[in-house]
PDB file of C-alpha atoms in Angstrom:
ATOM      1  CA  ASP H   1      11.778   4.033   5.187  1.00  0.00           C
ATOM      2  CA  ILE H   2      10.565   5.746   2.093  1.00  0.00           C
ATOM      3  CA  ASP H   3      12.391   5.201  -1.068  1.00  0.00           C
ATOM      4  CA  ALA H   4      11.675   6.858  -4.561  1.00  0.00           C
ATOM      5  CA  THR H   5      14.271   4.657  -6.277  1.00  0.00           C
ATOM      6  CA  LEU H   6      11.886   1.641  -6.489  1.00  0.00           C
ATOM      7  CA  ALA H   7      14.838  -0.850  -5.607  1.00  0.00           C
ATOM      8  CA  PHE H   8      12.460  -3.506  -4.438  1.00  0.00           C
ATOM      9  CA  ARG H   9      14.045  -6.388  -2.584  1.00  0.00           C
ATOM     10  CA  ASN H  10      10.892  -8.469  -3.130  1.00  0.00           C
ATOM     11  CA  ASP H  11       9.877  -9.991  -6.459  1.00  0.00           C
ATOM     12  CA  ILE H  12       6.323  -9.370  -5.498  1.00  0.00           C
ATOM     13  CA  CYS H  13       6.543  -5.888  -4.967  1.00  0.00           C
ATOM     14  CA  ALA H  14       8.291  -5.445  -8.318  1.00  0.00           C
ATOM     15  CA  PHE H  15       5.410  -7.698  -9.842  1.00  0.00           C
ATOM     16  CA  GLY H  16       2.870  -5.012  -8.474  1.00  0.00           C
ATOM     17  CA  TYR H  17       5.045  -2.201  -9.973  1.00  0.00           C
ATOM     18  CA  ARG H  18       4.924  -3.764 -13.098  1.00  0.00           C
ATOM     19  CA  CYS H  19       1.177  -4.293 -13.045  1.00  0.00           C
ATOM     20  CA  TRP H  20       0.610  -0.510 -12.142  1.00  0.00           C
ATOM     21  CA  CYS H  21       3.042   0.354 -15.176  1.00  0.00           C
ATOM     22  CA  ASP H  22       0.942  -1.609 -17.591  1.00  0.00           C
ATOM     23  CA  MET H  23      -2.557  -0.255 -15.996  1.00  0.00           C
ATOM     24  CA  ALA H  24      -1.224   3.339 -16.581  1.00  0.00           C
ATOM     25  CA  GLN H  25      -0.353   2.989 -20.148  1.00  0.00           C
ATOM     26  CA  GLY H  26       1.796   5.679 -20.633  1.00  0.00           C
ATOM     27  CA  ARG H  27      -0.276   7.980 -18.314  1.00  0.00           C
ATOM     28  CA  SER H  28       1.025   9.534 -15.219  1.00  0.00           C
ATOM     29  CA  MET H  29      -1.412   7.082 -13.354  1.00  0.00           C
ATOM     30  CA  PRO H  30      -3.944   4.594 -13.882  1.00  0.00           C
ATOM     31  CA  ASP H  31      -7.576   4.882 -13.097  1.00  0.00           C
ATOM     32  CA  ARG H  32      -9.187   2.724 -10.237  1.00  0.00           C
ATOM     33  CA  LEU H  33     -11.101   1.148 -13.095  1.00  0.00           C
ATOM     34  CA  ASP H  34      -8.317   0.072 -14.533  1.00  0.00           C
ATOM     35  CA  VAL H  35      -7.267  -2.268 -11.757  1.00  0.00           C
ATOM     36  CA  ASP H  36      -8.228  -5.821 -12.764  1.00  0.00           C
ATOM     37  CA  PRO H  37      -7.938  -8.419 -10.061  1.00  0.00           C
ATOM     38  CA  ARG H  38      -7.734 -11.307 -12.716  1.00  0.00           C
ATOM     39  CA  LYS H  39      -4.436  -9.824 -13.895  1.00  0.00           C
ATOM     40  CA  LEU H  40      -2.875 -10.210 -10.499  1.00  0.00           C
ATOM     41  CA  GLY H  41      -3.288 -13.892 -10.134  1.00  0.00           C
ATOM     42  CA  ARG H  42      -1.566 -15.481  -7.249  1.00  0.00           C
ATOM     43  CA  TYR H  43      -0.630 -12.374  -6.025  1.00  0.00           C
ATOM     44  CA  LEU H  44      -4.128 -11.013  -5.325  1.00  0.00           C
ATOM     45  CA  SER H  45      -3.397 -11.308  -1.677  1.00  0.00           C
ATOM     46  CA  HIS H  46      -0.555  -8.733  -1.665  1.00  0.00           C
ATOM     47  CA  LEU H  47      -3.039  -6.082  -3.092  1.00  0.00           C
ATOM     48  CA  SER H  48      -4.808  -3.352  -0.807  1.00  0.00           C
ATOM     49  CA  LEU H  49      -6.614  -0.007  -2.148  1.00  0.00           C
ATOM     50  CA  PHE H  50      -6.936   3.014   0.151  1.00  0.00           C
ATOM     51  CA  ASN H  51      -8.917   5.974  -0.338  1.00  0.00           C
ATOM     52  CA  VAL H  52      -6.745   9.026   0.239  1.00  0.00           C
ATOM     53  CA  ASP H  53      -8.381  12.258   1.558  1.00  0.00           C
ATOM     54  CA  VAL H  54      -6.400  15.487   1.797  1.00  0.00           C
ATOM     55  CA  THR H  55      -7.187  16.831   5.339  1.00  0.00           C
ATOM     56  CA  ALA H  56      -7.679  20.507   6.224  1.00  0.00           C
ATOM     57  CA  ASN H  57      -4.123  20.917   7.239  1.00  0.00           C
ATOM     58  CA  GLY H  58      -2.876  19.527   4.048  1.00  0.00           C
ATOM     59  CA  GLY H  59      -2.154  16.177   5.494  1.00  0.00           C
ATOM     60  CA  ALA H  60      -3.578  12.709   4.195  1.00  0.00           C
ATOM     61  CA  ALA H  61      -6.170  10.420   5.888  1.00  0.00           C
ATOM     62  CA  LEU H  62      -6.355   6.971   4.325  1.00  0.00           C
ATOM     63  CA  VAL H  63      -9.531   5.014   4.505  1.00  0.00           C
ATOM     64  CA  PRO H  64      -9.217   1.259   3.590  1.00  0.00           C
ATOM     65  CA  ARG H  65     -11.166   0.322   0.502  1.00  0.00           C
ATOM     66  CA  LEU H  66      -9.925  -3.010  -0.421  1.00  0.00           C
ATOM     67  CA  LEU H  67      -7.784  -5.137   2.271  1.00  0.00           C
ATOM     68  CA  GLY H  68      -5.539  -7.905   0.616  1.00  0.00           C
ATOM     69  CA  SER H  69      -4.916 -10.908   2.961  1.00  0.00           C
ATOM     70  CA  GLU H  70      -1.379 -10.166   3.233  1.00  0.00           C
ATOM     71  CA  LEU H  71      -1.892  -6.822   5.026  1.00  0.00           C
ATOM     72  CA  HIS H  72      -5.053  -8.111   6.934  1.00  0.00           C
ATOM     73  CA  ASP H  73      -3.218 -11.116   8.478  1.00  0.00           C
ATOM     74  CA  VAL H  74      -0.818  -8.759  10.189  1.00  0.00           C
ATOM     75  CA  PHE H  75      -3.099  -6.024  10.922  1.00  0.00           C
ATOM     76  CA  SER H  76      -6.502  -7.854  11.728  1.00  0.00           C
ATOM     77  CA  SER H  77      -8.226  -5.044  13.206  1.00  0.00           C
ATOM     78  CA  VAL H  78      -8.372  -3.150   9.969  1.00  0.00           C
ATOM     79  CA  SER H  79     -11.403  -3.546   7.733  1.00  0.00           C
ATOM     80  CA  PRO H  80     -12.588  -1.825   4.508  1.00  0.00           C
ATOM     81  CA  GLY H  81     -14.651   1.477   5.111  1.00  0.00           C
ATOM     82  CA  GLY H  82     -13.692   2.435   8.506  1.00  0.00           C
ATOM     83  CA  ALA H  83     -11.502   5.233   9.771  1.00  0.00           C
ATOM     84  CA  LEU H  84      -8.165   4.083  10.753  1.00  0.00           C
ATOM     85  CA  ALA H  85      -8.020   5.888  14.046  1.00  0.00           C
ATOM     86  CA  ASP H  86     -10.866   3.449  14.979  1.00  0.00           C
ATOM     87  CA  MET H  87      -8.821   0.385  14.362  1.00  0.00           C
ATOM     88  CA  LEU H  88      -5.259   0.988  14.945  1.00  0.00           C
ATOM     89  CA  PRO H  89      -3.141   2.891  17.856  1.00  0.00           C
ATOM     90  CA  PRO H  90      -2.583   6.709  17.100  1.00  0.00           C
ATOM     91  CA  LYS H  91       1.126   5.855  16.148  1.00  0.00           C
ATOM     92  CA  ILE H  92       0.458   3.470  13.379  1.00  0.00           C
ATOM     93  CA  VAL H  93      -2.303   5.877  12.103  1.00  0.00           C
ATOM     94  CA  CYS H  94       0.358   8.745  11.801  1.00  0.00           C
ATOM     95  CA  ARG H  95       2.817   6.349  10.143  1.00  0.00           C
ATOM     96  CA  TRP H  96       0.216   5.135   7.386  1.00  0.00           C
ATOM     97  CA  ASN H  97      -1.042   8.501   7.000  1.00  0.00           C
ATOM     98  CA  SER H  98       2.452  10.234   6.406  1.00  0.00           C
ATOM     99  CA  MET H  99       3.181   7.692   3.778  1.00  0.00           C
ATOM    100  CA  GLY H 100       0.030   8.398   2.204  1.00  0.00           C
ATOM    101  CA  LYS H 101       0.977  12.185   2.255  1.00  0.00           C
ATOM    102  CA  ALA H 102       4.551  11.238   0.980  1.00  0.00           C
ATOM    103  CA  LEU H 103       2.952   9.751  -2.117  1.00  0.00           C
ATOM    104  CA  LEU H 104       0.777  12.840  -2.614  1.00  0.00           C
ATOM    105  CA  ASP H 105       3.657  15.235  -2.386  1.00  0.00           C
ATOM    106  CA  HIS H 106       5.807  12.679  -4.650  1.00  0.00           C
ATOM    107  CA  GLY H 107       3.126  12.225  -7.293  1.00  0.00           C
ATOM    108  CA  ALA H 108       4.473   8.802  -8.389  1.00  0.00           C
ATOM    109  CA  PRO H 109       4.938   5.294  -7.066  1.00  0.00           C
ATOM    110  CA  LEU H 110       7.193   4.725  -3.913  1.00  0.00           C
ATOM    111  CA  ARG H 111       8.851   2.152  -2.134  1.00  0.00           C
ATOM    112  CA  THR H 112       8.362   1.717   1.608  1.00  0.00           C
ATOM    113  CA  SER H 113       9.921  -0.624   4.243  1.00  0.00           C
ATOM    114  CA  GLY H 114      10.530  -1.071   7.787  1.00  0.00           C
ATOM    115  CA  ARG H 115       9.715  -3.133  10.938  1.00  0.00           C
ATOM    116  CA  VAL H 116       6.063  -3.736  11.788  1.00  0.00           C
ATOM    117  CA  ALA H 117       5.334  -1.874  15.113  1.00  0.00           C
ATOM    118  CA  TYR H 118       2.393  -3.465  15.933  1.00  0.00           C
ATOM    119  CA  GLN H 119       1.230  -5.983  18.701  1.00  0.00           C
ATOM    120  CA  ARG H 120       4.769  -6.978  19.277  1.00  0.00           C
ATOM    121  CA  ARG H 121       5.423  -8.243  15.837  1.00  0.00           C
ATOM    122  CA  ASP H 122       8.718  -6.255  15.428  1.00  0.00           C
ATOM    123  CA  TRP H 123      10.395  -9.599  14.078  1.00  0.00           C
ATOM    124  CA  LEU H 124       8.445  -8.891  10.911  1.00  0.00           C
ATOM    125  CA  ARG H 125       9.659  -6.671   8.252  1.00  0.00           C
ATOM    126  CA  TRP H 126       7.551  -5.229   5.480  1.00  0.00           C
ATOM    127  CA  GLU H 127       8.286  -3.966   2.050  1.00  0.00           C
ATOM    128  CA  GLN H 128       5.491  -1.967  -0.091  1.00  0.00           C
ATOM    129  CA  LEU H 129       4.566  -0.477  -3.379  1.00  0.00           C
ATOM    130  CA  LEU H 130       2.653   2.615  -2.724  1.00  0.00           C
ATOM    131  CA  ALA H 131       1.329   3.890  -6.308  1.00  0.00           C
ATOM    132  CA  PRO H 132      -1.306   6.601  -7.034  1.00  0.00           C
ATOM    133  CA  LEU H 133      -4.583   5.674  -8.459  1.00  0.00           C
ATOM    134  CA  SER H 134      -7.142   8.514 -10.125  1.00  0.00           C
ATOM    135  CA  ASP H 135     -11.045   8.306  -9.697  1.00  0.00           C
ATOM    136  CA  GLY H 136     -11.826   9.491 -13.176  1.00  0.00           C
ATOM    137  CA  GLY H 137      -9.583  12.538 -12.911  1.00  0.00           C
ATOM    138  CA  ALA H 138      -6.165  14.084 -12.716  1.00  0.00           C
ATOM    139  CA  ASP H 139      -6.141  14.079  -9.003  1.00  0.00           C
ATOM    140  CA  VAL H 140      -4.850  11.139  -6.826  1.00  0.00           C
ATOM    141  CA  ARG H 141      -7.966   9.716  -5.013  1.00  0.00           C
ATOM    142  CA  LEU H 142      -6.735   6.161  -4.231  1.00  0.00           C
ATOM    143  CA  ILE H 143      -3.470   4.356  -3.177  1.00  0.00           C
ATOM    144  CA  TYR H 144      -2.658   1.135  -4.710  1.00  0.00           C
ATOM    145  CA  VAL H 145      -0.423  -0.805  -2.370  1.00  0.00           C
ATOM    146  CA  PHE H 146       1.420  -4.077  -2.604  1.00  0.00           C
ATOM    147  CA  THR H 147       2.623  -5.529   0.534  1.00  0.00           C
ATOM    148  CA  VAL H 148       5.192  -8.247   1.506  1.00  0.00           C
ATOM    149  CA  PHE H 149       6.119  -9.323   5.206  1.00  0.00           C
ATOM    150  CA  GLU H 150       9.036 -11.383   5.792  1.00  0.00           C
ATOM    151  CA  SER H 151      10.253 -12.698   9.234  1.00  0.00           C
ATOM    152  CA  ASP H 152      13.948 -12.293  10.472  1.00  0.00           C
ATOM    153  CA  ASP H 153      14.622 -16.132  10.085  1.00  0.00           C
TER     154      ASP H 153
END
């Protein structure tokens, strides 16, 4: 699910959003250079950064730049710098790229949530903050992602 209300169920994602707002300092989005890992403290493991490229057909292609351990523990085949298509099944790549496209279209932070549909881990639910970052200009060049996984227990 993609939700523009930012009604986070998990305090960690809400913390990630507050940090993003602090970095933006009233601008429409912070720059990638505004991201200071020291300010994330014990929540650093929840942060991932993805480059986002607009494809020829207007879609989005995500490339992992920094992968927090929270995301890597579930998607261990993903590593920074590689193409998602080389690391994940097509259905998952399509889902991730569609969330990137939704962020580009919306132009502001989004909350996403759902069940993990990867390697029989459907007992895990995820919640994420997806938020835009620039790279020295006005265009979205990166996605700031805060991820939390929770089991059905």
